[in-house]
Coordinates of C-alpha atoms and ligand atoms in Angstrom, one line a residue:
X1 CA -0.9 26.0 -6.9
X2 CA 1.6 27.4 -5.0
X3 CA 4.3 24.8 -5.3
X4 CA 7.8 25.2 -4.2
X5 CA 8.8 28.4 -6.5
X6 CA 11.6 29.7 -5.5
X7 CA 15.4 27.8 -6.0
X8 CA 17.2 28.8 -2.5
X9 CA 19.1 26.5 -0.9
X10 CA 17.5 24.2 1.3
X11 CA 18.3 22.2 4.2
X12 CA 16.3 19.4 6.2
X13 CA 16.8 16.5 8.6
X14 CA 15.8 13.3 6.3
X15 CA 16.1 10.9 8.9
X16 CA 12.7 11.8 11.0
X17 CA 13.9 14.0 13.6
X18 CA 11.0 12.5 16.4
X19 CA 13.6 11.0 18.8
X20 CA 17.2 11.0 19.8
X21 CA 19.1 8.5 17.3
X22 CA 22.9 7.5 17.0
X23 CA 22.8 9.1 13.8
X24 CA 20.6 11.5 11.8
X25 CA 21.5 12.6 7.9
X26 CA 21.2 16.0 7.3
X27 CA 20.7 17.2 3.7
X28 CA 21.7 20.4 1.9
X29 CA 20.8 21.0 -1.7
X30 CA 21.2 23.7 -4.4
X31 CA 24.0 25.8 -2.7
X32 CA 26.3 27.8 -5.5
X33 CA 29.6 25.9 -4.6
X34 CA 31.2 23.6 -2.2
X35 CA 33.5 26.1 -1.5
X36 CA 30.8 28.7 -0.3
X37 CA 30.5 26.4 2.7
X38 CA 33.9 26.0 3.9
X39 CA 33.4 28.3 7.0
X40 CA 31.0 25.7 8.8
X41 CA 33.6 22.8 8.4
X42 CA 37.2 22.3 9.5
X43 CA 38.2 19.8 6.6
X44 CA 39.6 21.8 3.4
X45 CA 36.5 21.7 1.1
X46 CA 39.3 22.3 -2.0
X47 CA 40.1 18.4 -1.4
X48 CA 37.0 17.0 -1.1
X49 CA 36.2 14.0 -3.5
X50 CA 32.6 13.6 -4.8
X51 CA 30.6 10.8 -3.6
X52 CA 33.3 10.2 -1.1
X53 CA 33.0 10.3 2.8
X54 CA 35.2 12.6 4.7
X55 CA 35.3 13.4 8.1
X56 CA 35.1 16.6 9.4
X57 CA 34.1 19.1 12.2
X58 CA 31.3 21.2 12.0
X59 CA 32.3 24.6 13.2
X60 CA 30.6 28.0 14.1
X61 CA 32.8 30.9 15.1
X62 CA 35.8 28.6 16.0
X63 CA 33.5 26.6 18.3
X64 CA 33.1 22.8 17.5
X65 CA 29.5 21.6 17.0
X66 CA 29.8 18.1 15.8
X67 CA 31.9 15.6 14.5
X68 CA 30.3 14.6 10.9
X69 CA 30.9 12.4 8.2
X70 CA 29.9 14.3 4.8
X71 CA 29.2 13.1 1.5
X72 CA 29.4 15.4 -1.7
X73 CA 27.3 15.2 -4.8
X74 CA 28.0 17.6 -7.2
X75 CA 25.1 19.1 -9.5
X76 CA 24.2 16.3 -12.2
X77 CA 25.4 13.4 -10.1
X78 CA 22.9 13.8 -7.2
X79 CA 19.4 13.0 -6.3
X80 CA 18.0 16.5 -7.0
X81 CA 20.3 17.1 -9.9
X82 CA 21.8 20.2 -7.8
X83 CA 24.9 20.3 -5.9
X84 CA 24.1 18.2 -2.8
X85 CA 25.8 17.5 0.8
X86 CA 24.8 14.9 3.1
X87 CA 26.0 15.3 6.7
X88 CA 25.7 12.1 9.0
X89 CA 25.3 14.2 12.4
X90 CA 25.0 12.5 16.0
X91 CA 21.1 12.2 15.9
X92 CA 20.5 14.2 19.4
X93 CA 17.3 16.1 18.5
X94 CA 19.2 19.3 20.4
X95 CA 22.2 18.8 18.1
X96 CA 20.2 18.2 14.9
X97 CA 18.5 21.8 15.5
X98 CA 21.7 23.6 16.3
X99 CA 23.2 22.3 12.9
X100 CA 20.1 23.1 11.2
X101 CA 19.6 26.6 12.7
X102 CA 23.6 27.6 11.7
X103 CA 22.9 26.7 7.8
X104 CA 19.6 28.5 8.0
X105 CA 20.8 31.7 9.9
X106 CA 24.1 32.1 8.7
X107 CA 24.3 30.2 5.0
X108 CA 21.2 31.5 3.6
X109 CA 19.6 28.1 3.4
X110 CA 16.0 27.6 4.2
X111 CA 14.0 24.8 5.8
X112 CA 12.8 22.3 3.2
X113 CA 9.0 21.8 2.4
X114 CA 7.7 18.4 3.0
X115 CA 8.9 16.5 -0.2
X116 CA 10.8 19.2 -1.7
X117 CA 14.1 17.5 -2.5
X118 CA 12.1 15.1 -4.5
X119 CA 10.0 18.0 -5.9
X120 CA 13.5 19.1 -7.2
X121 CA 14.6 15.9 -8.6
X122 CA 11.1 15.5 -10.8
X123 CA 11.5 19.4 -11.8
X124 CA 15.1 18.4 -12.9
X125 CA 14.1 15.2 -14.5
X126 CA 15.7 13.2 -12.1
X127 CA 12.8 11.1 -11.6
X128 CA 9.3 10.8 -13.5
X129 CA 6.2 11.4 -11.9
X130 CA 5.3 7.6 -11.9
X131 CA 8.9 7.1 -9.7
X132 CA 7.7 9.6 -7.5
X133 CA 4.8 7.9 -6.7
X134 CA 6.4 4.6 -6.2
X135 CA 9.1 6.3 -3.9
X136 CA 6.0 7.4 -1.9
X137 CA 4.9 4.0 -1.8
X138 CA 8.4 2.3 -0.9
X139 CA 8.6 5.2 2.3
X140 CA 5.2 4.5 3.2
X141 CA 4.6 0.8 2.8
X142 CA 2.9 -1.1 5.3
X143 CA 3.5 -4.7 3.5
X144 CA 6.0 -6.3 1.8
X145 CA 3.6 -6.3 -1.5
X146 CA 3.9 -2.5 -1.1
X147 CA 7.6 -2.0 -0.8
X148 CA 8.5 -4.4 -3.5
X149 CA 6.0 -2.6 -5.8
X150 CA 7.1 0.5 -4.6
X151 CA 10.8 -0.2 -5.7
X152 CA 9.3 -1.7 -8.9
X153 CA 7.7 1.5 -9.9
X154 CA 10.6 3.5 -8.7
X155 CA 13.2 1.6 -10.9
X156 CA 12.2 -1.8 -11.8
X157 CA 9.9 -3.8 -13.6
X158 CA 6.7 -1.9 -13.4
X159 CA 8.2 1.3 -14.8
X160 CA 10.2 -0.7 -17.6
X161 CA 6.3 -2.0 -18.5
X162 CA 4.7 1.6 -18.7
X163 CA 7.8 2.3 -20.8
X164 CA 7.2 -0.4 -23.3
X165 CA 3.6 0.4 -23.6
X166 CA 4.5 4.0 -24.4
X167 CA 7.1 2.9 -26.9
X168 CA 4.5 0.5 -28.4
X169 CA 2.4 3.5 -28.6
X170 CA 5.0 5.6 -30.7
X171 CA 5.3 2.7 -32.9
X172 CA 1.8 2.6 -33.6
X173 CA 1.5 6.4 -34.3
X174 CA 4.9 5.8 -36.6
X175 CA 2.9 2.8 -38.5
X176 CA -0.3 4.9 -38.9
X177 CA 2.1 7.9 -40.3
X178 CA 3.9 5.5 -42.8
X179 CA 0.7 4.4 -43.9
X180 CA -0.3 7.6 -44.8
X181 CA 2.8 9.1 -46.3
X182 CA 3.9 5.7 -48.4
X183 CA 0.8 3.9 -48.8
X184 CA 1.4 4.7 -52.6
X185 CA 4.7 2.8 -52.5
X186 CA 4.0 -0.1 -49.9
X187 CA 0.1 -0.8 -51.1
X188 CA -2.8 -0.5 -49.2
X189 CA -2.9 -3.8 -47.7
X190 CA 0.4 -4.0 -46.6
X191 CA 0.5 -0.9 -44.7
X192 CA -2.9 -2.1 -43.0
X193 CA -0.6 -5.3 -42.0
X194 CA 1.7 -3.1 -40.5
X195 CA -0.8 -1.2 -38.7
X196 CA -2.6 -4.3 -37.2
X197 CA 1.0 -5.6 -36.2
X198 CA 1.8 -2.7 -34.0
X199 CA -1.8 -2.3 -32.7
X200 CA -1.5 -5.8 -31.5
X201 CA 1.7 -5.5 -30.3
X202 CA 0.3 -2.4 -28.0
X203 CA -2.7 -4.5 -27.0
X204 CA -0.6 -7.3 -25.6
X205 CA 1.4 -5.4 -23.4
X206 CA -1.8 -3.5 -22.3
X207 CA -3.9 -6.6 -21.8
X208 CA -1.3 -7.7 -19.2
X209 CA -1.1 -4.6 -17.5
X210 CA -4.6 -4.5 -17.4
X211 CA -5.2 -7.7 -16.0
X212 CA -3.2 -6.6 -13.2
X213 CA -6.0 -3.7 -12.1
X214 CA -8.7 -6.1 -11.8
X215 CA -10.2 -6.8 -8.5
X216 CA -10.6 -4.9 -5.4
X217 CA -7.2 -3.9 -3.6
X218 CA -8.4 -1.6 -0.7
X219 CA -8.5 -4.7 1.4
X220 CA -4.7 -5.3 0.4
X221 CA -3.4 -1.8 0.8
X222 CA -4.5 -1.7 4.7
X223 CA -5.7 -5.1 5.3
X224 CA -7.7 -5.8 8.3
X225 CA -8.5 -9.0 10.2
X226 CA -11.7 -8.9 12.1
X227 CA -13.3 -10.9 15.0
X228 CA -17.2 -10.9 15.3
X229 CA -19.4 -12.8 17.0
X230 CA -22.4 -12.6 19.7
X231 CA -21.6 -11.3 23.1
X232 CA -19.5 -13.9 25.3
X233 CA -18.5 -15.7 22.1
X234 CA -14.5 -15.2 22.9
X235 CA -13.6 -12.7 20.6
X236 CA -11.7 -10.4 23.2
X237 CA -10.2 -13.8 24.3
X238 CA -9.0 -14.6 21.0
X239 CA -7.9 -10.8 20.2
X240 CA -5.7 -11.0 23.3
X241 CA -4.0 -14.5 22.4
X242 CA -3.1 -12.9 18.9
X243 CA -1.6 -9.9 20.3
X244 CA -0.1 -12.2 22.9
X245 CA -0.9 -9.8 26.0
X246 CA -4.1 -8.6 27.8
X247 CA -5.0 -5.4 25.9
X248 CA -8.9 -6.4 25.5
X249 CA -11.0 -6.5 28.8
X250 CA -12.4 -10.3 29.2
X251 CA -15.0 -11.1 31.4
X252 CA -18.0 -13.2 31.7
X253 CA -20.2 -10.0 31.5
X254 CA -22.0 -10.2 28.1
X255 CA -21.5 -7.1 26.4
X256 CA -18.0 -6.2 27.7
X257 CA -16.4 -4.8 24.6
X258 CA -18.9 -1.5 23.5
X259 CA -16.7 -0.2 20.8
X260 CA -14.2 -1.9 18.7
X261 CA -10.2 -2.1 19.4
X262 CA -7.6 -2.1 17.1
X263 CA -4.1 -3.3 17.3
X264 CA -1.5 -4.0 14.3
X265 CA -0.2 -7.3 14.1
X266 CA 2.8 -8.0 11.7
X267 CA 2.9 -11.2 9.5
X268 CA 5.2 -12.3 7.1
X269 CA 6.0 -8.8 6.6
X270 CA 2.8 -7.4 6.3
X271 CA 1.0 -5.3 8.9
X272 CA -2.6 -6.1 9.8
X273 CA -4.9 -4.2 11.9
X274 CA -6.5 -6.8 14.1
X275 CA -9.8 -5.5 15.4
X276 CA -12.0 -6.7 18.1
X277 CA -15.4 -5.6 18.0
X278 CA -18.7 -5.1 20.3
X279 CA -20.6 -8.5 20.5
X280 CA -23.7 -8.7 18.2
X281 CA -27.1 -8.4 20.4
X282 CA -30.4 -6.4 20.6
X283 CA -29.4 -3.8 22.9
X284 CA -30.9 -1.0 24.8
X285 CA -27.7 0.8 25.3
X286 CA -27.5 3.5 22.8
X287 CA -23.6 3.4 22.9
X288 CA -23.4 -0.2 22.6
X289 CA -25.6 0.1 19.4
X290 CA -23.4 2.4 17.9
X291 CA -20.6 -0.3 18.5
X292 CA -22.2 -2.8 17.3
X293 CA -23.0 -0.5 13.9
X294 CA -19.2 -0.5 14.0
X295 CA -18.6 -3.7 14.0
X296 CA -21.1 -4.4 11.1
X297 CA -19.0 -1.4 9.0
X298 CA -15.7 -3.0 9.9
X299 CA -17.2 -6.6 8.6
X300 CA -18.2 -5.3 5.3
X301 CA -14.9 -4.0 4.3
X302 CA -12.4 -6.3 6.1
X303 CA -9.7 -8.6 4.3
X304 CA -10.1 -11.4 6.7
X305 CA -13.3 -12.1 8.4
X306 CA -13.4 -14.4 11.5
X307 CA -16.7 -15.4 13.2
X308 CA -16.8 -16.7 16.6
X309 CA -19.8 -18.9 17.8
X310 CA -19.9 -20.2 21.7
X311 CA -22.4 -22.8 21.4
X312 CA -23.3 -22.5 25.1
X313 CA -24.5 -18.9 24.7
X314 CA -26.1 -18.9 21.0
X315 CA -29.0 -17.0 20.1
X316 CA -30.3 -17.6 16.5
X317 CA -32.1 -14.4 16.0
X318 CA -28.7 -12.6 16.2
X319 CA -26.7 -15.3 14.0
X320 CA -29.1 -14.7 11.3
X321 CA -28.0 -10.7 11.3
X322 CA -24.7 -12.8 9.8
X323 CA -26.3 -14.6 6.8
X324 CA -25.3 -12.3 4.3
X325 CA -21.7 -12.0 4.9
X326 CA -19.3 -14.3 4.0
X327 CA -16.6 -15.6 6.6
X328 CA -13.2 -16.6 5.8
X329 CA -13.2 -18.7 9.0
X330 CA -15.7 -20.1 11.7
X331 CA -14.4 -20.8 14.9
X332 CA -16.8 -22.7 17.5
X333 CA -15.1 -21.7 21.0
X334 CA -15.4 -23.2 24.3
X335 CA -14.2 -26.7 23.2
X336 CA -12.8 -27.4 26.6
X337 CA -16.2 -27.5 28.2
X338 CA -18.3 -30.6 28.8
X339 CA -21.2 -31.1 26.6
X340 CA -19.4 -29.1 23.9
X341 CA -20.1 -31.7 20.9
X342 CA -23.7 -31.9 22.1
X343 CA -24.0 -28.2 22.4
X344 CA -22.7 -28.0 18.6
X345 CA -25.1 -30.4 17.3
X346 CA -27.8 -28.0 18.7
X347 CA -26.7 -25.1 16.3
X348 CA -28.4 -24.4 13.0
X349 CA -25.2 -23.0 11.3
X350 CA -26.9 -23.8 7.6
X351 CA -27.3 -20.4 6.6
X352 CA -23.7 -19.3 7.5
X353 CA -21.3 -19.1 4.6
X354 CA -17.6 -20.0 5.5
X355 CA -14.5 -21.2 3.8
X356 CA -13.3 -23.1 7.0
X357 CA -14.4 -24.3 10.1
X358 CA -12.8 -25.4 13.3
X359 CA -13.2 -25.6 17.0
X360 CA -11.4 -24.0 19.9
X361 CA -10.6 -23.2 23.3
X362 CA -9.5 -19.6 24.0
X363 CA -9.1 -21.0 27.8
X364 CA -6.0 -23.3 26.8
X365 CA -5.2 -21.4 23.1
X366 CA -5.7 -24.7 21.3
X367 CA -7.2 -24.7 17.9
X368 CA -8.4 -28.3 16.1
X369 CA -11.1 -30.1 13.9
X370 CA -14.7 -29.9 14.8
X371 CA -14.9 -33.3 15.9
X372 CA -12.2 -35.9 17.6
X373 CA -12.2 -37.8 14.1
X374 CA -11.1 -34.7 12.4
X375 CA -14.4 -34.9 10.1
X376 CA -16.5 -32.0 9.6
X377 CA -18.0 -32.6 13.1
X378 CA -21.8 -33.3 14.3
X379 CA -23.7 -31.0 11.5
X380 CA -26.3 -29.2 12.6
X381 CA -30.1 -29.9 13.2
X382 CA -30.7 -29.6 9.5
X383 CA -27.8 -32.4 8.9
X384 CA -25.3 -29.7 7.3
X385 CA -23.3 -27.2 8.1
X386 CA -23.6 -24.1 6.2
X387 CA -22.7 -23.4 2.5
X388 CA -19.1 -22.1 1.7
X389 CA -20.6 -19.6 -0.3
X390 CA -23.6 -17.6 -0.7
X391 CA -24.3 -19.1 -3.9
X392 CA -22.8 -22.4 -3.8
X393 CA -23.8 -25.3 -1.9
X394 CA -20.5 -27.0 -1.1
X395 CA -19.7 -26.9 2.9
X396 CA -17.0 -25.4 4.4
X397 CA -13.6 -27.3 4.8
X398 CA -12.6 -28.3 8.4
X399 CA -9.4 -27.6 10.0
X400 CA -7.3 -30.7 10.2
X401 CA -4.4 -29.4 12.3
X402 CA -4.6 -29.2 16.2
X403 CA -1.9 -26.8 17.8
X404 CA -1.8 -23.4 19.0
X405 CA -4.4 -20.8 17.6
X406 CA -2.0 -17.9 17.3
X407 CA 0.5 -19.3 14.9
X408 CA -2.3 -21.1 12.9
X409 CA -4.4 -18.1 12.5
X410 CA -1.5 -16.0 11.3
X411 CA -0.5 -18.7 9.0
X412 CA -4.1 -18.7 7.5
X413 CA -4.0 -15.0 7.0
X414 CA -0.9 -15.0 5.3
X415 CA -1.8 -17.6 3.0
X416 CA -4.8 -15.6 1.8
X417 CA -2.6 -12.7 1.5
X418 CA -0.5 -14.4 -0.7
X419 CA -3.2 -15.8 -2.6
X420 CA -5.0 -12.6 -3.5
X421 CA -1.9 -10.8 -4.5
X422 CA -0.1 -13.4 -6.9
X423 CA -1.0 -11.7 -9.8
X424 CA 0.8 -8.6 -8.4
X425 CA -2.1 -6.2 -8.6
X426 CA -1.4 -2.5 -9.5
X427 CA -1.8 -0.7 -6.3
X428 CA -1.6 3.0 -6.9
X429 CA -5.1 4.4 -7.9
X430 CA -4.1 6.8 -10.4
X431 CA -2.3 4.3 -12.4
X432 CA -5.1 1.9 -12.0
X433 CA -7.5 4.5 -13.5
X434 CA -5.2 5.4 -16.5
X435 CA -4.5 1.8 -17.4
X436 CA -8.4 1.2 -17.0
X437 CA -8.8 4.3 -19.5
X438 CA -6.5 3.5 -22.0
X439 CA -8.0 -0.3 -21.6
X440 CA -11.6 0.9 -22.6
X441 CA -10.1 3.6 -25.3
X442 CA -8.2 0.6 -26.9
X443 CA -11.6 -1.4 -26.9
X444 CA -13.3 1.0 -29.0
X445 CA -10.3 1.7 -31.1
X446 CA -10.3 -1.8 -32.3
X447 CA -13.9 -1.6 -33.3
X448 CA -13.1 1.2 -35.2
X449 CA -10.4 -0.3 -37.2
X450 CA -12.7 -3.1 -38.9
X451 CA -14.8 -0.1 -40.1
X452 CA -12.5 2.5 -40.9
X453 CA -10.7 1.9 -43.9
X454 CA -9.0 5.7 -44.1
X455 CA -5.8 5.5 -42.5
X456 CA -6.1 9.5 -42.1
X457 CA -9.1 9.2 -39.8
X458 CA -7.1 6.3 -37.6
X459 CA -4.1 8.8 -37.2
X460 CA -6.3 11.2 -35.5
X461 CA -8.3 8.4 -33.5
X462 CA -4.7 6.8 -32.3
X463 CA -4.1 10.3 -30.4
X464 CA -6.8 9.8 -27.8
X465 CA -4.0 6.9 -25.9
X466 CA -1.6 9.9 -25.8
X467 CA -2.8 11.6 -22.9
X468 CA -3.2 9.2 -20.4
X469 CA 0.0 7.3 -21.5
X470 CA 1.8 10.2 -20.8
X471 CA 0.2 10.7 -17.5
X472 CA 1.3 7.0 -17.0
X473 CA 4.7 7.3 -17.5
X474 CA 4.7 10.7 -15.9
X475 CA 5.7 12.8 -18.9
X476 CA 2.8 15.5 -18.3
X477 CA 2.7 16.9 -14.8
X478 CA -0.9 18.3 -14.0
X479 CA -0.7 20.3 -10.8
X480 CA -3.7 18.5 -9.3
X481 CA -1.8 15.3 -9.7
X482 CA 1.3 16.8 -8.1
X483 CA -0.5 18.1 -5.4
X484 CA -2.3 15.0 -4.3
X485 CA 1.3 13.2 -4.8
X486 CA 3.5 15.7 -2.9
X487 CA 0.8 16.1 -0.1
X488 CA 2.0 12.5 1.3
X489 CA 5.9 13.4 1.5
X490 CA 7.3 14.6 4.6
X491 CA 10.2 17.0 5.4
X492 CA 13.5 15.9 4.3
X493 CA 12.3 13.6 1.5
Ligands
GTP1 N1 -13.9 -22.3 28.8 C1 -13.6 -21.3 28.0 N2 -14.0 -19.7 28.3 C2 -14.0 -18.9 27.2 C3 -13.5 -19.5 26.2 N3 -13.3 -18.0 25.5 C4 -13.9 -17.4 26.3 N4 -14.1 -17.7 27.5 C5 -14.9 -17.0 28.8 O1 -15.8 -16.5 28.2 C6 -15.9 -15.0 28.8 C7 -16.3 -13.9 27.6 O2 -15.3 -14.2 26.9 P1 -14.7 -12.7 25.9 O3 -13.7 -13.2 25.4 O4 -14.8 -11.7 26.7 O5 -16.0 -12.8 25.0 P2 -16.3 -11.7 23.8 O6 -16.8 -12.3 22.7 O7 -15.5 -10.6 23.7 O8 -17.6 -10.7 24.6 P3 -18.2 -9.4 24.3 O9 -17.2 -8.3 24.7 O10 -19.2 -9.2 25.7 O11 -18.7 -9.2 23.4 C8 -14.8 -14.9 29.6 O12 -15.0 -15.1 30.9 C9 -13.8 -15.9 29.0 O13 -13.0 -16.1 29.8 C10 -13.0 -20.9 25.5 O14 -12.9 -21.2 25.0 N5 -13.3 -21.8 26.6
MG2 MG1 -15.1 -8.5 24.0

């Protein structure tokens, strides 16, 4: 791996230079001494107090380039563990480039590679590998769940848990060594007791971490809310109500939406991709069929699935294509039209699996129970509306609230997200992989404990945890692990 091998002083704008802003922060790291930078500043650098803001001009050949605030972090007390200077400059893109060029051309700095400041922090042991991943998650988070877990890995509870697990492993190793070296002094049963105690301590921390790696987290990392149904069901109408503008084309022509359309909506601090899809039907149009295939692909992976049925235009053959999917919400649209209830009673929904059901008018933007009295509605030909899950026979809940659609759907979405993330799942795949492997090895190990009486053999067996544990707390840093982590980082980080 060709990874940042030199230790030249580096410089970059750390605040993302894509548009003009009031202030931008330029970071310089790895210069020999602060005084060597005197030619670039009007402030007497001999008088600089560390970690203190000073107002100064940046100068070039007696010309003032900018009036900035600078903070000096000396070697050993900085993010990278090198001499670091942070300059809060005026955030005009041209201004930023002129200042960067000044230090590159006349100060022997070079432009930092993406993630290089953090790489130096890792190299100089200011951050562990796990903390670097936490930082990455924090900076790239698209939900409050990821934000708080990023922070947790960086400095909080999760990192502390990993260290607790690692320390309890060291205790376990020590218990084995003691048993070998002093078994004659403390007795075999006593040494086995000591060993079992340490192993149980290790297991209890491991189990609580392991429980947080269960379940599918991919839909929590980039959650999607998908709207599906037949043509003219009202998918695009609902899509526009949720994004609050006419983004998707709505028309009475069946098959208006041919490919999926996606917009990000933010609900309770989480970004969701809201996706409008092509209506499901038999079509001779090749392009439309690709759109329908895509609708099914998204449906299979989406976090929240809404099925919309227009009781005035329902084809049972097309509905039959959806029997394998469990929907979070079934909305029967066009409730403002006369004859709505009698049309609903003609529907056979017995094979549709959903958790919740409601009626709605996308023409007025309101949603409510399926019937006026708030009960589960007129039912289907077979006398029941589909099972709640594929396996169970419990019917779906019917919505009991009446009101505007947009806040209600967002509320349901966020309720599911809170529910699914209630056990604080560990989101980083590498960590999940390490924990699952340690857990598997621990299960095999506990079987061996009962079979093996020779502590010397247990001593060599206990080392099987070592690699994964070191990787989890970030003590070893295999090149490929480094590569995959740093490929996400941007310049100035
Ligand atoms: N009265 C009434 N009209 C609706 C309702 N929902 C949708 N419509 C109308 O039904 C027609 C189809 O709506 P769309 O939102 O385009 O339906 P779609 O599911 O996106 O249809 P495709 O893109 O063809 O798959 C439009 O003319 C809408 O104005 C509703 O609840 N009540
Ligand atoms: Mg549409």
